[in-house]
Coordinates of C-alpha atoms (C1' of nucleotides) in Angstrom, one line a residue:
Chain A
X1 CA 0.0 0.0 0.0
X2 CA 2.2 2.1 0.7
X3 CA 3.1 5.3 -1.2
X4 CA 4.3 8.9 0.1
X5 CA 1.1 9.6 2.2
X6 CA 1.0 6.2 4.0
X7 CA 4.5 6.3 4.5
X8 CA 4.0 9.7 6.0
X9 CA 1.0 8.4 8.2
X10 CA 3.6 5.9 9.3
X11 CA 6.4 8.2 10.3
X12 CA 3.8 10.3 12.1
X13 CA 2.8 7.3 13.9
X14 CA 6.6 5.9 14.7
X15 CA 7.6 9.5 15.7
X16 CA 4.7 9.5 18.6
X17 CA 5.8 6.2 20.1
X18 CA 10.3 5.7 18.9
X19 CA 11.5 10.0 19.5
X20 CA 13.2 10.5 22.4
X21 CA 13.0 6.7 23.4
X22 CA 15.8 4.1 24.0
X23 CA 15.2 0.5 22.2
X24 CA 15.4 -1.9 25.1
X25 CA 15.6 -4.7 22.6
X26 CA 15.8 -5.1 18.5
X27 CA 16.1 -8.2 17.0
X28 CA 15.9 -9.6 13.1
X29 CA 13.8 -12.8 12.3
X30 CA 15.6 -13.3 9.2
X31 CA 18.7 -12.1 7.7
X32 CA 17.5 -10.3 4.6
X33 CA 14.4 -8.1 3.3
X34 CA 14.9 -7.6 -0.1
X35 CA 18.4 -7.0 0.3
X36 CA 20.5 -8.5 3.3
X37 CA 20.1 -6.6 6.3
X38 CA 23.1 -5.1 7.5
X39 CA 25.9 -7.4 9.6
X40 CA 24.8 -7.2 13.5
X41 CA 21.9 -5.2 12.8
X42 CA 20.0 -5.8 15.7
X43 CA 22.6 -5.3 17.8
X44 CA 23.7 -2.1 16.4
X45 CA 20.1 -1.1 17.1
X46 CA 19.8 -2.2 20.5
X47 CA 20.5 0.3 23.5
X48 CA 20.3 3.4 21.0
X49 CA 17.8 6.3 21.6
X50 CA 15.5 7.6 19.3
X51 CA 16.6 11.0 18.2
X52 CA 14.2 11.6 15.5
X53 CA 11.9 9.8 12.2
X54 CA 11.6 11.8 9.4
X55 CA 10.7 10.7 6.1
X56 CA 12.5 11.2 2.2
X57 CA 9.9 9.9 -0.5
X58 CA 8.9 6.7 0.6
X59 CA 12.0 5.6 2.8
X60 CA 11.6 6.2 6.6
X61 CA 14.8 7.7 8.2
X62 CA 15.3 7.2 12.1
X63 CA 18.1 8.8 13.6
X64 CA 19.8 7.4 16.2
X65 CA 22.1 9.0 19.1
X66 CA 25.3 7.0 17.8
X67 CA 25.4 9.0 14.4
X68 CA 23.6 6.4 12.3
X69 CA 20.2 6.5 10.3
X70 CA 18.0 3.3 10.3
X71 CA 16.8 3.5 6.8
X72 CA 13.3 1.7 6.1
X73 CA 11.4 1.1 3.3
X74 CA 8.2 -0.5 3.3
X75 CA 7.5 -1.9 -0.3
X76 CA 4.3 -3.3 -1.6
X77 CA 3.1 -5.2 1.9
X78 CA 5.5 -3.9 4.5
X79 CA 3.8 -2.7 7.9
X80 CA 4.4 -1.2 10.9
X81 CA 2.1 -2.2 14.3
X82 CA 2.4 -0.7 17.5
X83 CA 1.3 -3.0 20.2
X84 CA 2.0 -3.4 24.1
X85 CA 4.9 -5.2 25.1
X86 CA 3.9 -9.2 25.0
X87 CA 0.4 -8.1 24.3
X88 CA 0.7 -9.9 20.1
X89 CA 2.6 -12.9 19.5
X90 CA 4.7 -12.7 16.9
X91 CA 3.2 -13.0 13.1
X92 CA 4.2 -15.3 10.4
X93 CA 5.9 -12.4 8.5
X94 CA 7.2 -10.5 11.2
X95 CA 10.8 -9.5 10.4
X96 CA 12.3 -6.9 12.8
X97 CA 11.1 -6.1 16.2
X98 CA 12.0 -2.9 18.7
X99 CA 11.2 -2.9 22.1
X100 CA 11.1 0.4 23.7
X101 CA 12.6 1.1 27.0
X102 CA 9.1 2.1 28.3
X103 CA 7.4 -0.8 27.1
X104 CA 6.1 -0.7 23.8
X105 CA 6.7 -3.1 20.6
X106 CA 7.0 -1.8 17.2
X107 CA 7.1 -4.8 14.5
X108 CA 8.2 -4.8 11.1
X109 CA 5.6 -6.9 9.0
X110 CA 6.0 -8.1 4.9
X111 CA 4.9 -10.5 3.5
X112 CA 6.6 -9.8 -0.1
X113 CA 9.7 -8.4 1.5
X114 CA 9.8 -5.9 -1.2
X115 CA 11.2 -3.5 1.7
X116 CA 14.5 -3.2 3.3
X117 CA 16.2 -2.2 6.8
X118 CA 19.4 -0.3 6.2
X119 CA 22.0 1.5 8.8
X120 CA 23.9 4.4 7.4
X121 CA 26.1 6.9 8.8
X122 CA 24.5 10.4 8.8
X123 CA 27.1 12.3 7.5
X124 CA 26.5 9.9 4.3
X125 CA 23.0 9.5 4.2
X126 CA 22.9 12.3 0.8
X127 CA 24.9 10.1 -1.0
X128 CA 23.1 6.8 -0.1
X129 CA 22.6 4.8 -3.4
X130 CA 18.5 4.7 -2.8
X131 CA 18.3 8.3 -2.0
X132 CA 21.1 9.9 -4.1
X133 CA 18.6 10.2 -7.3
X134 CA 15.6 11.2 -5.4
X135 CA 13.5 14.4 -7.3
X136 CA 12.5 16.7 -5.4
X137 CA 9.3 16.5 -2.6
X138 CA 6.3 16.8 -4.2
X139 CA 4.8 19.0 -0.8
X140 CA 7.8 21.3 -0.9
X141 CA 7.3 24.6 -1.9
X142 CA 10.3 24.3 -4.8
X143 CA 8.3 21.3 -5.9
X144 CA 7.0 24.0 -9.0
X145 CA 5.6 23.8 -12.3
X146 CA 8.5 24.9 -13.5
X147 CA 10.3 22.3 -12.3
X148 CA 8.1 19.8 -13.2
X149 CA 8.1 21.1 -16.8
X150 CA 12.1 21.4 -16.6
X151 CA 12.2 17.4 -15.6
X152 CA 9.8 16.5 -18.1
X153 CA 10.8 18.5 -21.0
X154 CA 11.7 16.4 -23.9
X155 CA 10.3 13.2 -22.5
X156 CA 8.6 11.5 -24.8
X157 CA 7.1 9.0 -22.1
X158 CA 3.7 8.9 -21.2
X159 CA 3.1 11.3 -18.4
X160 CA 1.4 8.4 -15.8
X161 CA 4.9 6.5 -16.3
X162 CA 6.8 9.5 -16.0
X163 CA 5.3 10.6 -12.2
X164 CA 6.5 7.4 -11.0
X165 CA 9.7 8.3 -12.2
X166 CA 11.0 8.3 -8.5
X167 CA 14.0 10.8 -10.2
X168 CA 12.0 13.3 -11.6
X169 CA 9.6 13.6 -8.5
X170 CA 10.0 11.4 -5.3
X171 CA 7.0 9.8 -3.5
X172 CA 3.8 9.0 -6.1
X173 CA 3.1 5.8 -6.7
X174 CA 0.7 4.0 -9.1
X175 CA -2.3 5.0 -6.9
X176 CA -1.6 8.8 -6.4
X177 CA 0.0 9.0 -10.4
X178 CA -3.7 8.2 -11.3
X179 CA -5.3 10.5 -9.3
X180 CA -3.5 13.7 -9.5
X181 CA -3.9 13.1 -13.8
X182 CA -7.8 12.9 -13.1
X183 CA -7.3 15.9 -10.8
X184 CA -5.8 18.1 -13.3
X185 CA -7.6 16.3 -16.1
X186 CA -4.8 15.4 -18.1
X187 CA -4.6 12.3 -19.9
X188 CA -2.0 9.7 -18.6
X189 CA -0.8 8.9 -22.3
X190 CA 0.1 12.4 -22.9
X191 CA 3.7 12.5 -23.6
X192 CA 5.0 13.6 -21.0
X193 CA 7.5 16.6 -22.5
X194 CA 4.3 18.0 -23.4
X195 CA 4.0 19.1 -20.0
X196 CA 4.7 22.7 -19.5
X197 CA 3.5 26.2 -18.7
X198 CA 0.0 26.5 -17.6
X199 CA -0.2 22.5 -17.3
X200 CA 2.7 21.8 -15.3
X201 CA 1.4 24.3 -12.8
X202 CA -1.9 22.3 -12.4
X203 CA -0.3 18.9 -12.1
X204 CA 1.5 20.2 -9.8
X205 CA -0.8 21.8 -8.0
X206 CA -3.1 18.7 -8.1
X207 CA -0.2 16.7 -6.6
X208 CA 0.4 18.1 -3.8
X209 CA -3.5 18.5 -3.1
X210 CA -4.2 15.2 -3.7
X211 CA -1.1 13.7 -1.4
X212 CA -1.9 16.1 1.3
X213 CA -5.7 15.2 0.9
X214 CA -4.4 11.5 1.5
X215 CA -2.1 12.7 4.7
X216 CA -4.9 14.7 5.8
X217 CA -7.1 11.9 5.9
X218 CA -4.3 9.0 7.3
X219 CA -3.7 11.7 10.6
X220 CA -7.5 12.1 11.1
X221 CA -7.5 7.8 11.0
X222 CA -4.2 7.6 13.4
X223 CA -6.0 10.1 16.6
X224 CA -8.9 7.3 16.1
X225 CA -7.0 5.2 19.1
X226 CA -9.6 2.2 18.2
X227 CA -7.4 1.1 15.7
X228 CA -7.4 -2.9 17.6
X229 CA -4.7 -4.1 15.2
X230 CA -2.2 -1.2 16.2
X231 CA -1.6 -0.8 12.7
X232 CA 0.1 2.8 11.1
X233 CA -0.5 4.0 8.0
X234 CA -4.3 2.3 6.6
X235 CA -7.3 4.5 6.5
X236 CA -10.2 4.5 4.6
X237 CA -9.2 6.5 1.7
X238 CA -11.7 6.8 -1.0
X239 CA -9.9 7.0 -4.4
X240 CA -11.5 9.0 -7.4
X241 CA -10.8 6.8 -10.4
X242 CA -7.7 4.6 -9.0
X243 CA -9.3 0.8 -9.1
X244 CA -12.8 1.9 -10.2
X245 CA -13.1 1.0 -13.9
X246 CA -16.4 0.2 -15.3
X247 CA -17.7 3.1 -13.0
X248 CA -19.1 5.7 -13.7
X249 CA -16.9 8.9 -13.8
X250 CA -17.6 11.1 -10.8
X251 CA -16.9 14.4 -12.5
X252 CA -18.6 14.0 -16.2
X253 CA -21.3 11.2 -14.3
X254 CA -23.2 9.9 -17.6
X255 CA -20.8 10.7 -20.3
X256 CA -18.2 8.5 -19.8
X257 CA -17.5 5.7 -17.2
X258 CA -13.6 4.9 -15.8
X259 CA -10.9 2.8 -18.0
X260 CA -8.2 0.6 -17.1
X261 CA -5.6 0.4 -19.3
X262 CA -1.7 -0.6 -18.4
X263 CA 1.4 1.4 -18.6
X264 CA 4.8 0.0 -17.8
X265 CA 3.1 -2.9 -16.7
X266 CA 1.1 -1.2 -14.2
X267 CA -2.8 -0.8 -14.3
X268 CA -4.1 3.2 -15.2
X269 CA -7.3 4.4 -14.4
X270 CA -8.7 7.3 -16.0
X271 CA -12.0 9.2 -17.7
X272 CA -11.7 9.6 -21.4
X273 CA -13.6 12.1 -21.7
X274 CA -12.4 14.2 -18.5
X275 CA -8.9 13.5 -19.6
X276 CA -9.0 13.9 -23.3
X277 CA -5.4 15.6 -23.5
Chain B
dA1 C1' 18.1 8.2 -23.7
dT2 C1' 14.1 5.4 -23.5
dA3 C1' 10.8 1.4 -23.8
dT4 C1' 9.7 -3.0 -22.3
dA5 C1' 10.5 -7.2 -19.8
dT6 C1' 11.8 -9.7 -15.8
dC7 C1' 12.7 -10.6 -11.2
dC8 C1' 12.3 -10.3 -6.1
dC9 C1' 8.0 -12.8 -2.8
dT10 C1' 3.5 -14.0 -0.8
dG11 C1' -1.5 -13.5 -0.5
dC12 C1' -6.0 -12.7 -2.2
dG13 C1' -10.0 -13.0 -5.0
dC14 C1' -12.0 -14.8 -9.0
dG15 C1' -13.7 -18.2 -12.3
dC16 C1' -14.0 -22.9 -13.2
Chain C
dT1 C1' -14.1 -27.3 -1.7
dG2 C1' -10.0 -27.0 -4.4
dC3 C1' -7.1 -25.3 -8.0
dG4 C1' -4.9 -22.4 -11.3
dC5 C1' -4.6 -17.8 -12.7
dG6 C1' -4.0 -12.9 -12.7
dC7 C1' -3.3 -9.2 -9.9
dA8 C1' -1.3 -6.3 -6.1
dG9 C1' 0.0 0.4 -3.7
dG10 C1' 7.8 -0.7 -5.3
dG11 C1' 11.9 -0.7 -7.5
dA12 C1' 16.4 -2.5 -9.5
dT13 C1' 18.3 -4.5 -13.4
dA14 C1' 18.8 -6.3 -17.9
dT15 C1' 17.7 -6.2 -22.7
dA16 C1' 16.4 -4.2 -27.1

DNA sequence: ATATATCCCTGCGCGC
DNA sequence: TGCGCGCAGGGATATA
């Protein structure tokens, strides 16, 4: 599930219950994610405080008071619970666990072990291989459309492949790509160095309203404390168009109804006649 | 440079 | 009920 505003949701969550707090205990269940977890990692973990969780597109950064980051990233399944010390057994894909000193249990859950667990030094963290290339954050204010239209500009790639680009602009995945085209109405097989000027300022702008929309919606779902699985980062989040094909479109209602089509190998959803260019 | 394919891994829902 | 199939919100890598 998770793209920029889950992972955000997540780090909001983690933040809450990990900042300012020592980890009584870490351990691995397995020696690899989707790339080997680093050597000792749980015990490099273990006895380190909490100095701060912060996010860079999808990959969760969590400083620690020895100088080095835990980097995270979640994939396609991973999850984070929060849960009472001993209150859950362990799960079948459970891979990392952290105690905290005051008696909560954070667990690292994925089943397709897309993500990974890295530790890197602080002062390198810029020049990490997975964050080196990162475009900029869609939710920052130079995140323009000018900048957009500079990265896109003679692309000849459709513009749905092109936002998940994670080079050109960090953080939208296949859900959020399809949304913020129906936002702006512009059609996901526009090429995408036809993106410029007027345009580029409304994708833009329909990014970052539809990721903060997303955020907005994941923080109003995390204060709901009745959450029983202890579970960051899922809320009921309707989507406009992403999965919805055969529908009818909820902006032009009778005159058209939502297609699928795939791009890159990845499903598109979009209104044909809402998004004719 | 860019487009497509393939792989990593497991779970789920669907049609038969 | 069981089984095979396609599909899944990510991303690196290889191949044309």
């Amino acid at each position: 599930m998770p793209e920029l505003p889950e992972v955000e949701t997540v780090r909001t969550g983690l933040d809450a219950v990990l900042t300012g707090r020592r980890l009584a205990a870490a351990r691995a269940l397995r020696p690899n994610l989707r790339l080997p977890l680093p050597e000792r990692f749980a015990e490099r973990l273990t006895g380190r405080r909490v100095v701060s969780v912060t996010r860079r597109a999808k990959y969760l950064l969590l400083a620690l008071d020895d100088g080095w980051v835990l980097l995270a990233h979640l994939g396609m399944s991973g999850r984070m619970t929060i849960a009472p010390l001993g209150d859950v057994p362990l799960g079948r894909h459970d891979h990392v666990v952290l105690d905290t000193e005051d008696g909560r249990r954070v667990t690292f859950n994925d089943a397709r072990r897309f993500g990974l667990m890295d530790l890197v030094p602080a002062s390198g963290l810029a020049a990490h291989p997975l964050l080196r290339g990162l475009g900029p954050e869609p939710l920052e204010d130079a995140f323009t459309g000018a900048v957009l239209g500079g990265a896109l500009s003679g692309r000849r790639t459709a513009i749905k492949v092109a936002l998940l680009d994670q080079r050109l602009v960090a953080g939208i995945g296949n859900i959020y790509a399809s949304e913020a085209l129906f936002d702006a109405a512009i059609s996901p097989l526009c090429p995408a160095g036809d993106i410029g000027g007027l345009r580029a300022e409304r994708l833009v702008g329909s990014i970052k309203s539809v990721l903060a929309r997303a955020i907005a919606a994941g923080g109003s779902s995390l204060r709901d404390h009745r959450q029983p699985s202890g579970e960051l980062g899922y809320f009921q989040h309707a989507f406009t168009v992403y999965g919805r094909d055969g529908r009818e479109c909820p902006r032009c209602h009778g005159q058209a109804s939502v297609l699928r089509l795939v791009q890159g190998g990845r499903a598109t959803y979009y209104c044909p006649v809402c998004q004719a260019g």
